[in-house]
Amino acid sequence: MSKEVTYTVRVEFGDCDPARIVWFPNFFRWIDAASRHFFIECGVPPWAETEKTLGVIGTPLVDTKARFLKTATYGDRLDIVTSIGEWRGKSFTQRYRVMKGEDLLLECEEVRIFAGRRDDGSIFAQPIPEGIRALCE
Amino acid sequence: MSKEVTYTVRVEFGDCDPARIVWFPNFFRWIDAASRHFFIECGVPPWAETEKTLGVIGTPLVDTKARFLKTATYGDRLDIVTSIGEWRGKSFTQRYRVMKGEDLLLECEEVRIFAGRRDDGSIFAQPIPEGIRALCE
Amino acid sequence: MSKEVTYTVRVEFGDCDPARIVWFPNFFRWIDAASRHFFIECGVPPWAETEKTLGVIGTPLVDTKARFLKTATYGDRLDIVTSIGEWRGKSFTQRYRVMKGEDLLLECEEVRIFAGRRDDGSIFAQPIPEGIRALCE
Amino acid sequence: MSKEVTYTVRVEFGDCDPARIVWFPNFFRWIDAASRHFFIECGVPPWAETEKTLGVIGTPLVDTKARFLKTATYGDRLDIVTSIGEWRGKSFTQRYRVMKGEDLLLECEEVRIFAGRRDDGSIFAQPIPEGIRALCE
């Protein structure tokens, strides 16, 4: 079982579009922040440190799917509940429920990797670092 | 068969993150622009007009899934090839291939609706407007 | 004398650019949120309400100047200390100090108006609403 | 005299806020792109190259002031006319006029530096590289 960590967002005027609702790419902005926040809250060091100790520069996205159930607007306070769905060999799934109080606004499931960087600058998927996995469970 | 429309993006410095690659929410920013661009290029009037003529205020997102295959960085020029996948009763799918030259960077498929607005400000899915559908085929 | 209200920001990975520092337009994103937050904390109703009661749809920017003294990066927590500098006939100045602990990172001073909207959709500067001014002092 | 370079922007739906006009931080997003575009069009290599050849990692902002004269909305096409105002010892000014056809929407003047990076990661102002200056005149 994974830990569950909540990241809270205030929706601002500029996050909304002319339809007066959150412009959807902003949800992905917040989900990415919630992803990193999850690891920080679990005790994983910042990527600038893991780059030196584990060669892990971050957790880039490989795949995402999201269902948008209800809209939000400025003044709303959202809670993004984040957990790990599954650990695979060289990737993992991360899950998000974006809540406004008791209302589920959005569900998202991603596949991410722990990325290393090659000498030529390109990135590759590292095997899941056992130490990081242990901190998240 | 749907038309296919290409929307071109220049990747800028500020679109990239400390890993020097495009920060993924920016891809959704561009995909949303490509979605609207598709309708404009097909001859559909701006939503500000269709609001008056058809009660359609836009095409909000219901569902999205995306696969990230390769990264991009600033200085890159990307082509987003957009089409309609399927017309359903009250929704439709829109498809995107984000290309860098011959390289496929990202595939995305969305479900969107043609939204109307109720008196209380909430939005709802309209039946697919036949006139709009005809312009897109 | 104006009230002073603090708005707190967590700097996220995606707020930073390939130089690993906050990409400057994000400071303006946060400053705009701090501006609205100032009025909310002073007890001014949301613009959606003032539109009905006072014809005020918001406080668009007319003029801004900012000095960037130090950089910030992800993981930083910033406090944006906001106040009113001066009330003029049909505009006002709003001031911001962006602090990281005791360090001043950025100073900004803006001219904003309380905007009304004409029938043709264009906006205009309203005289300063006395009720709003009283709440902010 | 400085060269003058134009950067063209399409305003998208998501660039606009609930007042249906461009949310102002987006103007700074485009201005930053116009700044880099100016150097590229003058023949200056990308910062990733100048980092190796000149130790210049980019042109971070020190100071900016902007006047907002008219608004823009989605569907608009904007031209950002960019030039160098003044070369100083360790900084320079860059000027922007954001035009919609013949209408001036926004004027901006910035102070920027050519930044180097110290071993501890901090940045500092380099003397103006003569080769870059020559390309821009």
Short mmCIF file of C-alpha atoms in Angstrom, two decimals, chain A residues 7-15 20 29-30 32-34 36-37 46-48 51 57 74-75 117, chain C residues 7-15 20 29-30 32-34 36-37 46-48 51 57 74-75 117:
data_model
loop_
_atom_site.label_atom_id
_atom_site.label_comp_id
_atom_site.label_asym_id
_atom_site.label_seq_id
_atom_site.Cartn_x
_atom_site.Cartn_y
_atom_site.Cartn_z
CA TYR A 7 -1.51 18.96 -1.90
CA THR A 8 -3.75 22.01 -1.58
CA VAL A 9 -4.31 24.55 -4.32
CA ARG A 10 -6.03 27.93 -4.33
CA VAL A 11 -7.61 28.58 -7.70
CA GLU A 12 -6.77 32.09 -8.87
CA PHE A 13 -8.46 34.45 -11.35
CA GLY A 14 -5.71 33.93 -13.90
CA ASP A 15 -6.12 30.15 -13.75
CA ARG A 20 -14.88 31.44 -16.04
CA ARG A 29 0.37 22.10 -13.62
CA TRP A 30 -1.03 21.37 -10.17
CA ASP A 32 2.82 17.85 -11.48
CA ALA A 33 3.37 19.86 -8.31
CA ALA A 34 1.36 17.27 -6.34
CA ARG A 36 6.77 16.13 -6.52
CA HIS A 37 5.10 17.11 -3.25
CA PRO A 46 14.93 16.96 -3.81
CA TRP A 47 15.92 15.79 -7.32
CA ALA A 48 18.96 18.09 -7.23
CA GLU A 51 20.93 13.45 -9.07
CA ILE A 57 17.11 13.75 -12.12
CA TYR A 74 -11.38 31.16 -8.77
CA GLY A 75 -11.80 31.34 -5.04
CA ARG A 117 20.65 11.41 -17.94
CA TYR C 7 0.30 35.92 0.20
CA THR C 8 2.47 32.81 0.38
CA VAL C 9 3.73 30.90 -2.63
CA ARG C 10 5.51 27.56 -2.94
CA VAL C 11 7.86 27.59 -5.90
CA GLU C 12 7.42 24.43 -7.96
CA PHE C 13 9.71 22.63 -10.41
CA GLY C 14 7.63 23.73 -13.37
CA ASP C 15 7.90 27.39 -12.31
CA ARG C 20 16.98 26.40 -12.66
CA ARG C 29 1.36 35.40 -12.03
CA TRP C 30 1.87 35.34 -8.26
CA ASP C 32 -1.62 39.16 -9.69
CA ALA C 33 -2.88 36.53 -7.23
CA ALA C 34 -1.47 38.60 -4.33
CA ARG C 36 -6.70 39.88 -5.56
CA HIS C 37 -5.83 38.19 -2.25
CA PRO C 46 -15.26 38.75 -5.13
CA TRP C 47 -15.40 40.67 -8.43
CA ALA C 48 -18.32 38.49 -9.56
CA GLU C 51 -19.91 43.46 -10.78
CA ILE C 57 -15.46 43.70 -12.82
CA TYR C 74 11.83 25.22 -6.56
CA GLY C 75 11.34 24.24 -2.97
CA ARG C 117 -17.60 47.34 -18.67
#
